[in-house]
Amino acid sequence: MAPIARLLLLALLSTALTISSGSGDGYTINGRVKIPQGLGTKGFALPGKTSNVKVILNGGQIVTYLRPDGYFLFQNIPAGTHLIEVAAIGYFFSPVRVDVSARNPGKVQAALTENRRGLSELVLEPLRDEQYYEIREPFSIMSVVKSPMGLMVGFMLVVVFLMPKLVENMDPEEMRRAQEEMRNQGVPSLASLLPGGGRN
Amino acid sequence: MAIRSFLILFILFFFSSLNPILSLYEDQVGLVDWHQQYLGKVKQAVFHTHKTGRKRVVVSTEENVVALLDLRQGEIFWRHVLGSNDVIDGIDIALGKYVITLSSGGSILRAWNLPDGQMVWESSLRGPKHSKSLLLVPTNLKIEKDNIVIIFSNGRLNAVSCIDGEVLWEKDFEGESLEVQQVIQPPGSNLIYVVGFASSSLFEMYQINALNGELLKHESAAFSGGFLGEVSPVFSETVVALDSTGLILLTVSFQNGISFQQTPISNLVKDSFGPAKIIPSSVTGIFAIKMNAVTIVIRVTDENKLEVVEKTNHETSISDALPVSEGQQAFALVQRAGPEIHLRVKLAHNWDDNLLKESVKMDQHRGLVHKIYINNYIRTDKSYGFRALIVMEDHSLLLLQQGEIVWSREDGLASIIDVTTSELPVERDGVSVAKVEHNLFEWLKGHMLKLKGTLMLASPQDIAAIQSMRLKNSEKSKMTRDHNGFRKLLIVLTRAGKLFALHTGDGHIVWSYLLQSLQKSKVCQHPIGLNLYKWQVPHHHAMDENPSVLVIGKCGPSSDAPGALSFVDTYTGKELSSLSLVHSVAQVIPLPYTDSTEQRLHLLIDADKHAHLYPKTPEAISIFERELSNIYWYSVEDDNGIIKGHALRGKCTGEVADEVCFDTRELWSIVFPSESEKIIATVTRKLNEVVHTQAKVIADQEVMYKYISRNLLFVATVALKGSGEIGSVTPEESWLVAYLIDTVTGRILHRVTHHGSQGPVHAVFSENWVVYHYFNLKAHRYEMSVIEIYDQSRADNKDVWKLVLGKHNLTSPISLYSRPDVITKSQSYFFTHSVKTIAVTSTTKGITSKQLLIGTIGDQVLALDKRFLDPRRTVNPTQAEKEEGIIPLTDSLPIIPQSYVTHALRVEGLRGIITVPAKLESTTLVFAHGVDLFFTQLAPSRTYDSLTDDFNYALLLITIVALVAAISLTWTLSERKELQENWR
């Protein structure tokens, strides 16, 4: 039943549309873009001014701009469900679904499509500001230590300062035996690799 | 090899899972990317030069741009790119502080604040019928201290207040066949004349009070000869028109009743050249007509007598009138003669003397002068000086002053038709030693500075020095090939028929060439550039040849217009040869075969479905005949909803024997039901795309085989009703059908219907997947879907024993005629923005993971990892799937601001995104073009195969030095200790 009713309504709508388009005028969508002060100014200079904000209807069918007070206007719009997008560098705006009803002219219903929040009046505010750049982290010891070269240095320090300690803690007898063994096997030690190390 | 690639894959995966987004620090801007701003071909220019303050000029262009330029350097103060169907009809300056634009067929009037470009007001003008749009800003016409703007559009005359855009009065001109030609406002009076033709032989004149729109007088007079084309106002109450044959000039005076005065053109000039055309001018008493290539400038005397003052074979442009002093008007004429252009400035009532006569040397490749605008200034000796803004045939904009070019803008680059790339020459000569030493010192100094920067020790001056050093890296703009393949030439073809070569390093123009085959000529009135192809890419055995590109154009917009080819050397920028074809060009197929000089074979299909092979050499023909049976292609007829597959049959029969002409036959056709489906998008894979491996290892050690075929076509159709704009259709009556079609057999491999969805569809096809963007009417949001197609026939090859025993089918030949056993997987997600274009990154070997490059409606380019569009995403991926890198399913695709490759910039009027692989596997070069140009390098999985520019060599050196010092120190210490031990 419902689809039939809707079809009927649609038929009504389309007739209403033809009549209104015959008289030359469609409907008007009047709205406002509000960019809160202070948002987006942190970190880097705000790249987009209000003069560069575009308001786009139905994916590029009509493109309009903001007046100094932030208001915009779409004129001669047929009844139906439309989509309004705001393109502003530095801000993320949700597209807005706008229903223009032919039955009670002037009544405009709007809802954000991103979070399905209804709007009582067509005032568009950014959901968040957009940071296009990574923030450079300040210099810290940890980042140097974590870098490959830091790890290399760290490993060397461990070898240089901790290995002798380990060697010291060993039983002198055992150590001597191990050294003997090594010498017999002819395994090159670190000392023998170094220049002048071969003489002992 | 396998191990290595596995390792690479592993590293790649490791890195990509480490940091899924690519991002940029603010100080890296301009390091590898460049951004250039253009305007397009200037349609109209209005100077704003007050005695004090900056000299500026407002321009409107064919790319729907309105901009304010600095007259000293040609820089842009501000610029607005209006919507694509918001064509600018007229601009002017009102009250000295507002720029008025009339656009969209005279239905939108806007005022912009002149200094900063902020829109002040906007008003919408309607009217009873379609007509010419005319904008008039009278300087001294006031209604209650309010200046007014007079607009004639859509059959209605409006007077609009300058301050707030209110319509003060309006008057309709509804006469059935009335065609208004001119609206004239005599200076200093409150009258407006509206003149036009009705029913082709009536001349109508309306006199209107400008203050209230009251009709004061209406007169009409019939002229039996009829009228043709435009009229040119010569005095405030006299216009000049042509009769319908174009042979007789009519001087129409409407001061006291309408009177016609006929002057046959043959009386003015001895030899007749056929029908003439009026070139309207706003200069009092002067107008010009054009007959074929001859331009005739005619003066109208006070008694409405016509005299020819100049007749020339050169293309002549005349500027608008410029009031210079009390009641005097100056205007300029400009002509091209050989390597120079001649500029003359004259007073309107005094033809014989020149106020200024200059010759300026002009690059041959700028072509003819198309438009000229003049402006005057007062020299130090109190005489008048003139500056001229000229628009050339290649759409460039130049300012001439005192016989010199003050500045020039290459605005042709705002309308790029096609892009290809070319390699730079190989570096042959070794670099000199002195240079290296110098470089080494500089290099070390630079790295010390960088080290200071990382350690946060740098002073602000140092930071500035570091930044400028990075940006001015001379390496990147060198004219030779580099090891990583970052330096290339971007060859672009513009709408003006000019080829440019841009260097990828910094975007400078290496050479430019105005193609004669794409210029207006006697044989070809409306040439159109179509495409660019790589004609010759020297590779193995033709290293001494220079690479060249093939430019394809055609003569006129009709489908059977004859084509034109030209071959251009990409190193020198010279045309090697050009061909005017006898046949048309409907389709161009670059074949995967090259001849012995590495010239690629191209097949041109004409409107009669004959195929023509180029190059026309016997060698090419013999190569081609060998492969004759392996060549298939398809054609799409959008209007009829038919896709057809074709193959070749043999040499042309019947017609004149042409060695390179081949007959074709139709193999298959798919007819879409015209009442329910309309083709709105077709996409195939890029021809030069490289796929690394067919196998895809998934979580539980399973292998899936991608179905990789060059002959897959993605087609999207919508319901007839749903082909309009969003909001014109309800979800119930609209649907979208996506097809995957094999173009060799015409087999439909996959079909999916999205109910309640509509176009526009933007799609990209790569490897075995296609991603497409469309509008979901039910949710009233945009959606993106992915379809991946896998080959099932190879799925059972994973058994090792089968491989060992040779029972696998890996060596069985692949033929598209065998029935493919494929499965598809798909998934859909919401996407926030409208999309203008989608592209995908491409790398040399195809190993690096892919990113989608989405050109959004806000003219930004967003890089989105393909992993977000993976049909195997689930809400709760298992541990194994997580390890594989599968992201938990979300209903919408994330928009991460740091992954905008254009960062805080806009590529205004974005039209296309091109990706080119660099030699380095991790990196791809991205070029986005529209009114602006943007280029950058992208590493979708970070640069895993090279050190980044940020890599600190100084820190490495210091570490090594410290290590060596530590080793020698510990060695001496141990020596000493050993000695002590021995002494003990």
mmCIF file of C-alpha atoms in Angstrom, chain A residues 1-10:
data_model
loop_
_atom_site.group_PDB
_atom_site.id
_atom_site.type_symbol
_atom_site.label_atom_id
_atom_site.label_comp_id
_atom_site.label_asym_id
_atom_site.label_seq_id
_atom_site.Cartn_x
_atom_site.Cartn_y
_atom_site.Cartn_z
ATOM 1 C CA MET A 1 0.000 0.000 0.000
ATOM 2 C CA ALA A 2 2.700 2.384 1.009
ATOM 3 C CA PRO A 3 4.507 2.343 -2.329
ATOM 4 C CA ILE A 4 1.280 3.125 -4.125
ATOM 5 C CA ALA A 5 0.628 6.046 -1.838
ATOM 6 C CA ARG A 6 4.131 7.221 -2.464
ATOM 7 C CA LEU A 7 3.686 6.857 -6.185
ATOM 8 C CA LEU A 8 0.556 8.928 -5.988
ATOM 9 C CA LEU A 9 2.388 11.511 -3.983
ATOM 10 C CA LEU A 10 5.128 11.438 -6.540
#
